[in-house]
Coordinates of N, CA and C and ligand atoms in Angstrom, one line a residue:
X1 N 0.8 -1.2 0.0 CA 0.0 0.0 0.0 C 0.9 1.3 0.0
X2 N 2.0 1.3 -0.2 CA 3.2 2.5 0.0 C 3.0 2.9 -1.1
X3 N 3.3 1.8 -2.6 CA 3.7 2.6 -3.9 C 2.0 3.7 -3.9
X4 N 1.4 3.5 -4.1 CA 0.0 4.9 -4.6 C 0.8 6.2 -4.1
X5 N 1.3 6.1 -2.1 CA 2.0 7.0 -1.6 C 3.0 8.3 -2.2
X6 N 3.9 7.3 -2.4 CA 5.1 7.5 -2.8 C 5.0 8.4 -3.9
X7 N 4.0 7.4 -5.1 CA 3.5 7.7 -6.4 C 3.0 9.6 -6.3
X8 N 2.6 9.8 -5.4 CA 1.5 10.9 -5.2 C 2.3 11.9 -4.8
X9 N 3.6 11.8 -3.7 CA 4.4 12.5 -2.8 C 5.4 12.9 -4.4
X10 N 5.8 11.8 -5.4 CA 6.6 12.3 -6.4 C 6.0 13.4 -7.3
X11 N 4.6 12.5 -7.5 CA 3.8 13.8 -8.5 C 3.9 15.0 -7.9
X12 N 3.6 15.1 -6.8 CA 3.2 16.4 -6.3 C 4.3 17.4 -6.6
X13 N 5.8 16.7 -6.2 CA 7.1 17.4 -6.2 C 6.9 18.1 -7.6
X14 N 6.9 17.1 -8.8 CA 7.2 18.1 -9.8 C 6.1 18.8 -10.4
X15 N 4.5 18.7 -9.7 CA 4.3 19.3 -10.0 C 4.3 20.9 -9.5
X16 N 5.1 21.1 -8.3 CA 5.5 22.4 -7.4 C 6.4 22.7 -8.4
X17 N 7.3 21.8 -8.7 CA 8.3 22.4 -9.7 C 8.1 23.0 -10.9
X18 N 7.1 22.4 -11.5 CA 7.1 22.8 -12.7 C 6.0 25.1 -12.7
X19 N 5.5 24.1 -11.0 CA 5.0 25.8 -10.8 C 5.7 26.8 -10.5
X20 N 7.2 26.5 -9.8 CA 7.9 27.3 -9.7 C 8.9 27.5 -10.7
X21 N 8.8 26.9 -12.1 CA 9.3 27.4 -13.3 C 8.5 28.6 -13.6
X22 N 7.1 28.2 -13.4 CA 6.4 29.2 -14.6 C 6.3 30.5 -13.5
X23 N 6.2 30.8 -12.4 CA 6.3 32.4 -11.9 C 6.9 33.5 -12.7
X24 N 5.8 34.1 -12.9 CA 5.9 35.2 -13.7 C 6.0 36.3 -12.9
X25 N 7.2 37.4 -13.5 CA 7.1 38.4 -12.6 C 6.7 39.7 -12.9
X26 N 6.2 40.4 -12.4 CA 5.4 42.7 -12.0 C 4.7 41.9 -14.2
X27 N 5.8 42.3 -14.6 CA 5.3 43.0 -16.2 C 4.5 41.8 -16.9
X28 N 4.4 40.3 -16.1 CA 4.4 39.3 -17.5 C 5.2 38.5 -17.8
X29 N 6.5 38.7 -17.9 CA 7.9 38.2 -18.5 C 8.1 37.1 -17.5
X30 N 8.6 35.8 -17.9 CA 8.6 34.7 -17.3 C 10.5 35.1 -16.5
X31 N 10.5 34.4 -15.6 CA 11.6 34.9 -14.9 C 12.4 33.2 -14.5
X32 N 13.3 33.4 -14.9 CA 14.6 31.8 -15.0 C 14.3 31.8 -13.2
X33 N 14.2 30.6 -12.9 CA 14.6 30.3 -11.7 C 15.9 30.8 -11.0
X34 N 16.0 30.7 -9.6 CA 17.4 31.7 -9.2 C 16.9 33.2 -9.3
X35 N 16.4 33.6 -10.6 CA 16.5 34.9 -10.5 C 15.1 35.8 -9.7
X36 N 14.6 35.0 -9.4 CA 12.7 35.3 -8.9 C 12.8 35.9 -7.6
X37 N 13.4 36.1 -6.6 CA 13.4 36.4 -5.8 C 14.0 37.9 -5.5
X38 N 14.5 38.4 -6.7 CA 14.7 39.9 -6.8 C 13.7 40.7 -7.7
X39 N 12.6 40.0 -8.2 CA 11.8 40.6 -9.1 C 10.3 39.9 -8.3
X40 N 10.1 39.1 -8.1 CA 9.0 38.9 -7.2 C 8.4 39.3 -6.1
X41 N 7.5 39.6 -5.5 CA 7.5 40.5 -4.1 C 7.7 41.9 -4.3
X42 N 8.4 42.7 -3.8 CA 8.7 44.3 -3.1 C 9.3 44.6 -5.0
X43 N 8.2 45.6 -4.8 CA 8.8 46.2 -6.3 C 10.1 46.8 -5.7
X44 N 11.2 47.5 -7.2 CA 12.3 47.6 -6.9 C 11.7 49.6 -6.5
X45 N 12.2 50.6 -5.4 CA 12.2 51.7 -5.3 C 13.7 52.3 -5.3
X46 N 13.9 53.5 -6.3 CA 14.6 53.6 -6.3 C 15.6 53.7 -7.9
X47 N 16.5 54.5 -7.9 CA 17.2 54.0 -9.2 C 17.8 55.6 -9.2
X48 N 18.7 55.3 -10.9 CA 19.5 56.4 -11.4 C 18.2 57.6 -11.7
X49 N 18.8 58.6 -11.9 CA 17.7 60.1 -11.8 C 18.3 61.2 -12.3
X50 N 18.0 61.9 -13.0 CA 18.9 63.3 -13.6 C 17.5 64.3 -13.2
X51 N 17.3 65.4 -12.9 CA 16.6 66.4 -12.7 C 17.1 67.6 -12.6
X52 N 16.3 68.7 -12.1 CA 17.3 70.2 -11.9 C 16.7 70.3 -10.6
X53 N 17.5 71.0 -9.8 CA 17.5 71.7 -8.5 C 16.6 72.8 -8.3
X54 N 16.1 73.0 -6.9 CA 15.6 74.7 -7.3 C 16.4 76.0 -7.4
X55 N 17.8 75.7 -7.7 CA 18.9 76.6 -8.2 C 19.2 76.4 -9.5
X56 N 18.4 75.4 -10.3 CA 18.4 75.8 -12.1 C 19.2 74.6 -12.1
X57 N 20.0 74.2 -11.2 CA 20.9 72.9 -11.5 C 20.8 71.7 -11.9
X58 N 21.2 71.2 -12.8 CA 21.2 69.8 -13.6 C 21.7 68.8 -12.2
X59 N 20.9 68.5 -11.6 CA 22.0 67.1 -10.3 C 21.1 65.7 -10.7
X60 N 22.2 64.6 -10.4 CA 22.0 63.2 -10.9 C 21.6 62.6 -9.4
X61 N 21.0 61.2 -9.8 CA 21.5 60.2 -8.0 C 22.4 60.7 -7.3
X62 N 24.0 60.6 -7.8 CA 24.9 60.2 -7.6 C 25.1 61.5 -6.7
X63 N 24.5 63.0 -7.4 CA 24.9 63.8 -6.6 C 24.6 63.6 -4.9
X64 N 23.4 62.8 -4.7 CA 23.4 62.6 -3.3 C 23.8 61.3 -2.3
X65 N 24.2 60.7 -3.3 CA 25.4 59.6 -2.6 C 26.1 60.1 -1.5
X66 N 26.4 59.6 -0.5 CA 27.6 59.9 0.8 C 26.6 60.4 2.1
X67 N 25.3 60.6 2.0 CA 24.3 60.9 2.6 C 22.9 60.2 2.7
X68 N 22.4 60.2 3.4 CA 21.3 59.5 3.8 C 20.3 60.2 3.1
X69 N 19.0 60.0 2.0 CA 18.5 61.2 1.7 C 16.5 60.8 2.2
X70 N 15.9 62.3 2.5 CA 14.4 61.8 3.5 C 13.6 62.5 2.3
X71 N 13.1 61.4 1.0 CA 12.2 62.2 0.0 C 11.1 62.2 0.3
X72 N 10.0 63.1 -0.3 CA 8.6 63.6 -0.2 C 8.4 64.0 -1.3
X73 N 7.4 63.7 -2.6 CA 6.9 63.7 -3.5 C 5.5 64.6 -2.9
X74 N 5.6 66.0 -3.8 CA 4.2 66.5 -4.1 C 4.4 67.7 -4.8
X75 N 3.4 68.8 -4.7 CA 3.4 70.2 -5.5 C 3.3 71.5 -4.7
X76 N 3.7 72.2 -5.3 CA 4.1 73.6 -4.2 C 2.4 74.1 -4.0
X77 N 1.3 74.3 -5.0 CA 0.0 74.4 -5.1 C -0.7 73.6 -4.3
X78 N -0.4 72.7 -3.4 CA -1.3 71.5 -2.9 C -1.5 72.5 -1.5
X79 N -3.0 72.5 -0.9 CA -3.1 73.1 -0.2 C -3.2 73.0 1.1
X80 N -2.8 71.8 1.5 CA -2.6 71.3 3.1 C -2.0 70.1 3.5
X81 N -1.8 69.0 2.8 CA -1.3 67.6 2.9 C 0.5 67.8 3.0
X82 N 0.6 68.7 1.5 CA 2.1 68.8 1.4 C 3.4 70.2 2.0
X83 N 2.3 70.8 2.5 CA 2.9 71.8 3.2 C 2.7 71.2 4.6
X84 N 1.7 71.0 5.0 CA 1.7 69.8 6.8 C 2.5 68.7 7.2
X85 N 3.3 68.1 5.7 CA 4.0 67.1 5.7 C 5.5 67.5 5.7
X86 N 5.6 68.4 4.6 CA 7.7 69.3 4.9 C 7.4 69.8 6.3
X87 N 6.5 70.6 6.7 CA 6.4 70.9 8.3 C 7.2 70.0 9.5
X88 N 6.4 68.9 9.3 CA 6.5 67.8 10.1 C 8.1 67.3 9.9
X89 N 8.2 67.0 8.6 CA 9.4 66.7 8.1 C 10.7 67.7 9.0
X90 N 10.4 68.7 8.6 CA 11.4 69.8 9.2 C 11.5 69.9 10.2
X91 N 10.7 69.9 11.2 CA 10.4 69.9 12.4 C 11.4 68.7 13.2
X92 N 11.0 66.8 12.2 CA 11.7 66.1 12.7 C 12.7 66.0 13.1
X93 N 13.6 66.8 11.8 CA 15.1 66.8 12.1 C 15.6 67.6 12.8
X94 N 14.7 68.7 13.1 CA 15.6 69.6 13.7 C 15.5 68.7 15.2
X95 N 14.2 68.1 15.6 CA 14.1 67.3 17.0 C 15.7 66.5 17.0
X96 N 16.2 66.1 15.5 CA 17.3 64.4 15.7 C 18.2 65.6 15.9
X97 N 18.3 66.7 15.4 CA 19.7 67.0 16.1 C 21.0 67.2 14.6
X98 N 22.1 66.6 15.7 CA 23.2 66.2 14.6 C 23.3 65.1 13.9
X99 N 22.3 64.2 14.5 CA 22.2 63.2 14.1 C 21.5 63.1 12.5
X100 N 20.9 64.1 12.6 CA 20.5 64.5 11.4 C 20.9 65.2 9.9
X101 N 22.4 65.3 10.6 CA 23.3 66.0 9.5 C 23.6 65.3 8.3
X102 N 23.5 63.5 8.6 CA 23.2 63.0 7.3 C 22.4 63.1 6.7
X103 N 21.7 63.3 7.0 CA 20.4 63.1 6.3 C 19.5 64.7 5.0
X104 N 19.6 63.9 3.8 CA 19.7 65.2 3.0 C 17.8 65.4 3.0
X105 N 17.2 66.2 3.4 CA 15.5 66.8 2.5 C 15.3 67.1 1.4
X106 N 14.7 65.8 0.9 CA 14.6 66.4 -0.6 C 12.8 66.3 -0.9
X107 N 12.3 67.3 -1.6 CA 11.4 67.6 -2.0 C 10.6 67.8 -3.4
X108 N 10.5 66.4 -4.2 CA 10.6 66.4 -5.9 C 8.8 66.3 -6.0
X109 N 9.1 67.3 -7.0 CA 7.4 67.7 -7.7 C 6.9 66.6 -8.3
X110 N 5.7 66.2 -7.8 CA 4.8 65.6 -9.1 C 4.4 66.7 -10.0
X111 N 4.3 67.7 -10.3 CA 4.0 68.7 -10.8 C 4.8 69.8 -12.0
X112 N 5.6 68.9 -12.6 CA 6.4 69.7 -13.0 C 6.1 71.1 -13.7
X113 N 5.2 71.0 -14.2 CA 4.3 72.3 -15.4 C 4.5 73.3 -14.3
X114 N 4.3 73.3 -13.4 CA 3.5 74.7 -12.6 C 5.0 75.0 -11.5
X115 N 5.6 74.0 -11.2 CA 6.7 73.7 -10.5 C 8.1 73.9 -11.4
X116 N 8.4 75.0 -11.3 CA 9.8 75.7 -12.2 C 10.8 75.5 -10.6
X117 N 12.1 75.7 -10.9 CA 13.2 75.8 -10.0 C 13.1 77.4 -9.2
X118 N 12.2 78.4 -10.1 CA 12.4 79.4 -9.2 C 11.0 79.6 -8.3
X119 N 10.2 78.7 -8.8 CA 8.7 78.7 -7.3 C 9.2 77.8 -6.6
X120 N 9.7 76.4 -7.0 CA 10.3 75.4 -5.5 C 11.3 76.4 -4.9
X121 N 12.7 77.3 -5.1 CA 13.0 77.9 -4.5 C 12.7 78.7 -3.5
X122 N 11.8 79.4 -3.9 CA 10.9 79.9 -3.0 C 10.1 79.2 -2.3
X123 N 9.8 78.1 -2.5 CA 8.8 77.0 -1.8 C 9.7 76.2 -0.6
X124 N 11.0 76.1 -0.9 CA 11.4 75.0 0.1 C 12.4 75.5 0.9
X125 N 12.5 76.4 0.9 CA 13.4 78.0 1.9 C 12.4 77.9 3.1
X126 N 11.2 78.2 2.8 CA 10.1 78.2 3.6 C 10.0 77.0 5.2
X127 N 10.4 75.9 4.5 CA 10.6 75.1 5.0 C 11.8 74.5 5.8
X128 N 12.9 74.5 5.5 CA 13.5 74.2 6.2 C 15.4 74.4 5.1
X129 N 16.2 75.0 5.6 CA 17.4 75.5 5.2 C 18.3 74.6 4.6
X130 N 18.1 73.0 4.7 CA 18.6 72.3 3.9 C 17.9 71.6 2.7
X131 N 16.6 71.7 2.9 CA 15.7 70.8 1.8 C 16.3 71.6 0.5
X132 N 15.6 70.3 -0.3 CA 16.3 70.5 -1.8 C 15.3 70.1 -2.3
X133 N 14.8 70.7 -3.5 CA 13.6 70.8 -4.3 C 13.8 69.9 -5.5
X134 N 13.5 69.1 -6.1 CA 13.6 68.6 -7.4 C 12.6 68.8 -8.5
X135 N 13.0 69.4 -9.4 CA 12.3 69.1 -10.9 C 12.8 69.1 -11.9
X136 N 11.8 69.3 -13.1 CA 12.9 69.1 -14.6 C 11.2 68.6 -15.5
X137 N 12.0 68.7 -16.4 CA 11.4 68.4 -17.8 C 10.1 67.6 -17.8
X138 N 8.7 67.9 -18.1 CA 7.4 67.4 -17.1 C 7.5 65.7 -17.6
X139 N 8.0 64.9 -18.9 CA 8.1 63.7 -18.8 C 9.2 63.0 -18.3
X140 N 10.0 63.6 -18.3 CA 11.2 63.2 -17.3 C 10.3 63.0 -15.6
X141 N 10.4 63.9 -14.9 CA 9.8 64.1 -13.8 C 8.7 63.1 -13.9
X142 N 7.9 63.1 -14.4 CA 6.8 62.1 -14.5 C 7.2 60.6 -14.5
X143 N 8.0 60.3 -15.2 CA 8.8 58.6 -15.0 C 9.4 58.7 -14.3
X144 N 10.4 59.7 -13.3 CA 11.0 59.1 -12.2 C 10.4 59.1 -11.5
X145 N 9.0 59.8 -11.2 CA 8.4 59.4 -10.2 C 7.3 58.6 -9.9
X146 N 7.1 58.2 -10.8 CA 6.3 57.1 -11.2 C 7.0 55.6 -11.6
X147 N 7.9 55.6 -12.0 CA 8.5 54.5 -12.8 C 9.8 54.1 -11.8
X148 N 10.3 55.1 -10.9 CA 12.1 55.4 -10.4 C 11.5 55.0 -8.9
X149 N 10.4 55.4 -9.0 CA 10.2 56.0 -7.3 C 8.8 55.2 -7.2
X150 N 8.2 54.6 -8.2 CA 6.5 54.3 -7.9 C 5.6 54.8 -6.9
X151 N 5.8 56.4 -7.1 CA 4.8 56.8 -6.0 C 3.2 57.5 -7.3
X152 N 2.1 57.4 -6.6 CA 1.1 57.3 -7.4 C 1.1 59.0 -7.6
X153 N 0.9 59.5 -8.6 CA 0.2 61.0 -9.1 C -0.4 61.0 -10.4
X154 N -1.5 62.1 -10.0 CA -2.6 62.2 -10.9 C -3.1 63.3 -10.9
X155 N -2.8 64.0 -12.3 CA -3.6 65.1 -12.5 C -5.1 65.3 -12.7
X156 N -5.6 66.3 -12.0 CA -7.5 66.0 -12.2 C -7.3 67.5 -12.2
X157 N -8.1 67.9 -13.6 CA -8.9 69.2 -14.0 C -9.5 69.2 -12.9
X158 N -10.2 70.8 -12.9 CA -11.1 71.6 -12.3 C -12.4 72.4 -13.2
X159 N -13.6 71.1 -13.0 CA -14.3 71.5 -14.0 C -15.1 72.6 -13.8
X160 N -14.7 73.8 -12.8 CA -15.2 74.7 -12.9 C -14.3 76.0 -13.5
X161 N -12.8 75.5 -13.5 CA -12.1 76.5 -13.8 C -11.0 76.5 -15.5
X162 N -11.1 76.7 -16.2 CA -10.6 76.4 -17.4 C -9.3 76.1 -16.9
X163 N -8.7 75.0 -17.6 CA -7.0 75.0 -17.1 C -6.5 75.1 -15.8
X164 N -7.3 75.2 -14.8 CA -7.0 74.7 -13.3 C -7.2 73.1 -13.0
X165 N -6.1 72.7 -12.3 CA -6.0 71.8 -12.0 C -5.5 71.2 -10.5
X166 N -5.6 70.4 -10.0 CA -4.8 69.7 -9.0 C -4.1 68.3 -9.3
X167 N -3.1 68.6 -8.3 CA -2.7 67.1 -8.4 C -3.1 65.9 -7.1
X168 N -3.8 64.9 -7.7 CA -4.1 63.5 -6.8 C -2.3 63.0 -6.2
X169 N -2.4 62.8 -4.7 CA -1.0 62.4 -5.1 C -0.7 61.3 -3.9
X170 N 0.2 60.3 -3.8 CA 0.2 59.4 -2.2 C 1.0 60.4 -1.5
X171 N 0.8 60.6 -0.4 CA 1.5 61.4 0.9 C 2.4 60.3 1.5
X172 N 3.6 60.0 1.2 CA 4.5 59.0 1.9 C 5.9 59.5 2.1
X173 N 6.8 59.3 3.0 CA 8.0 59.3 2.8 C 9.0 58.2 2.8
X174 N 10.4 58.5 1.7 CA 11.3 57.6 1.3 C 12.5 58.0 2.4
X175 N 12.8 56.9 3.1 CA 14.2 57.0 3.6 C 15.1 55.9 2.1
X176 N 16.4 57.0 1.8 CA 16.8 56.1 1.4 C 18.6 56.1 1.6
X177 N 19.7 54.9 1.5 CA 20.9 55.2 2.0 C 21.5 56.0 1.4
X178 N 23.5 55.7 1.5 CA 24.0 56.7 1.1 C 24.6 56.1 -0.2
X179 N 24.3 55.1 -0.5 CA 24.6 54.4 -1.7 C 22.8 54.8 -2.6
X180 N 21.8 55.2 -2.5 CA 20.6 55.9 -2.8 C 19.6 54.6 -3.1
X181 N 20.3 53.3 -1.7 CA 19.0 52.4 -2.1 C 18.4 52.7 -1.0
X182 N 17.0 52.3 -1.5 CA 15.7 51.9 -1.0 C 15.9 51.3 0.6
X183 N 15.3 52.4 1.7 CA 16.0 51.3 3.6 C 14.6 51.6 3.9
X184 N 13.5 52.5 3.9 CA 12.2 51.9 4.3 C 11.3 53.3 4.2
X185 N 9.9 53.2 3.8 CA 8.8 54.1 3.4 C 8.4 54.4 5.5
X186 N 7.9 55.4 5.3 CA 6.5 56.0 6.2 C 5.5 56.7 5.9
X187 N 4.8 56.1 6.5 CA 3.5 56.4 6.0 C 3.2 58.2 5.9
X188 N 2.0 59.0 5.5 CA 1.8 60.0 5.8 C 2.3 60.6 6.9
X189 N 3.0 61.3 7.3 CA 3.6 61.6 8.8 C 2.4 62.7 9.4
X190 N 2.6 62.3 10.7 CA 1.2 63.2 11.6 C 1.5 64.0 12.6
X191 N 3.1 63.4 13.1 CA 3.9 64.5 14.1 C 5.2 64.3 13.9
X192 N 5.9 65.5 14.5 CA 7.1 65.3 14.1 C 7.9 64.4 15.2
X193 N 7.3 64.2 16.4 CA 8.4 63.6 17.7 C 8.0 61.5 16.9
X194 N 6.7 61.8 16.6 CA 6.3 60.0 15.6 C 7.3 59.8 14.8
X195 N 7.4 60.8 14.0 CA 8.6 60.8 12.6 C 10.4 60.7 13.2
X196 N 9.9 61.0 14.3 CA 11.9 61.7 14.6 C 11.9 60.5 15.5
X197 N 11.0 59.7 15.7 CA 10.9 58.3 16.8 C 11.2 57.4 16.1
X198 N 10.9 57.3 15.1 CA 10.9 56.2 14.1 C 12.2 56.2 13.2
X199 N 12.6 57.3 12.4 CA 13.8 58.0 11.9 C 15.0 57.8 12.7
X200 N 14.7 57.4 14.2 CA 16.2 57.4 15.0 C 16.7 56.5 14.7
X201 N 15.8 55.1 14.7 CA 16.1 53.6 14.5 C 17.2 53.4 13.2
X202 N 16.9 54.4 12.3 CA 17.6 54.4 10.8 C 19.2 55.1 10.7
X203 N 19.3 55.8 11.5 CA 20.7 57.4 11.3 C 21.7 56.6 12.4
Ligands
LIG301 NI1 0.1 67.5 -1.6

């Protein structure tokens, strides 16, 4: 009465196997065994980036290598989410101290159209003396931050106003290292001693 057992315990094996050939990963594309476990699961956040500063400057990833950097995706027009969130932000760091000296603020537009280098300039002064404003070219800007960064934005008209718009956008923050990988998101931030509690664990 063993062989049926046996019989059933073998099938089963390849038939796991043959399912762990076929895993397919994010796009469709079938993915070789071995390699599934860096494309399956946790999308990748993160990557190379060229943009301009809110000083007109052309800067890459690379420019913020050697530092720890704290991103926030939104638009200088948003009228309480993203100004309550650099708040918070700013606030945090100044709570860490020195400990916060690695740590670069960066603040890149979903918005690029309305978001020039000389309104973030004036936008993120406001905020805090190290933040750094990112934008650039509105489809450039749009794939890194969607495609580099997968954070969600969405323009929606204002059907009462010709050509007025807002932007839909996720409220999250990126910690990321000083090599500019991906070390962990927070949610919407709500206070700054929550943010600078959580943030200590990281610096
Ligand atoms: Ni906003």
């Amino acid at each position: 009465m063993r062989t049926p057992v046996i019989l059933f315990v073998v099938l089963g094996a390849i038939g796991g196997m043959i399912t762990a050939l076929l895993i397919m990963n994010a796009r469709g594309v079938f993915v070789p065994p071995g390699q599934q476990q860096q494309t399956v699961g946790q999308a990748k956040i993160g990557g190379p980036f060229s943009l301009v500063d809110h000083t007109g400057k052309r800067v890459t990833d690379k420019d913020f290598h050697g530092k720890k950097m704290l991103m926030y995706f939104g638009f200088t027009h948003c009228p309480d989410i993203c100004p309550g969130s650099l708040q918070v932000i700013s606030a945090a760091l100044d709570k860490l101290g020195p400990s916060a000296d690695n740590v670069t603020p960066v603040f890149v537009t979903v918005d690029p159209e309305r978001d020039t280098p000389e309104r973030l300039g004036q936008y993120v002064k406001s905020f805090h003396p190290r933040l750094i404003g990112l934008t650039g070219k509105k489809d450039n800007v749009n794939s890194v931050v969607k495609d580099t960064f997968r954070i969600y934005a969405k323009k929606v008209e204002d059907p009462e106003q010709d050509g007025a718009y807002t932007m839909d956008h996720a409220s999250i923050i990126y910690l990321m290292d000083e090599n500019g990988k991906f070390v962990h998101y927070f949610g919407h931030p709500t206070s700054a001693d929550k943010l600078a509690d959580q943030l200590r664990r990281y610096l």
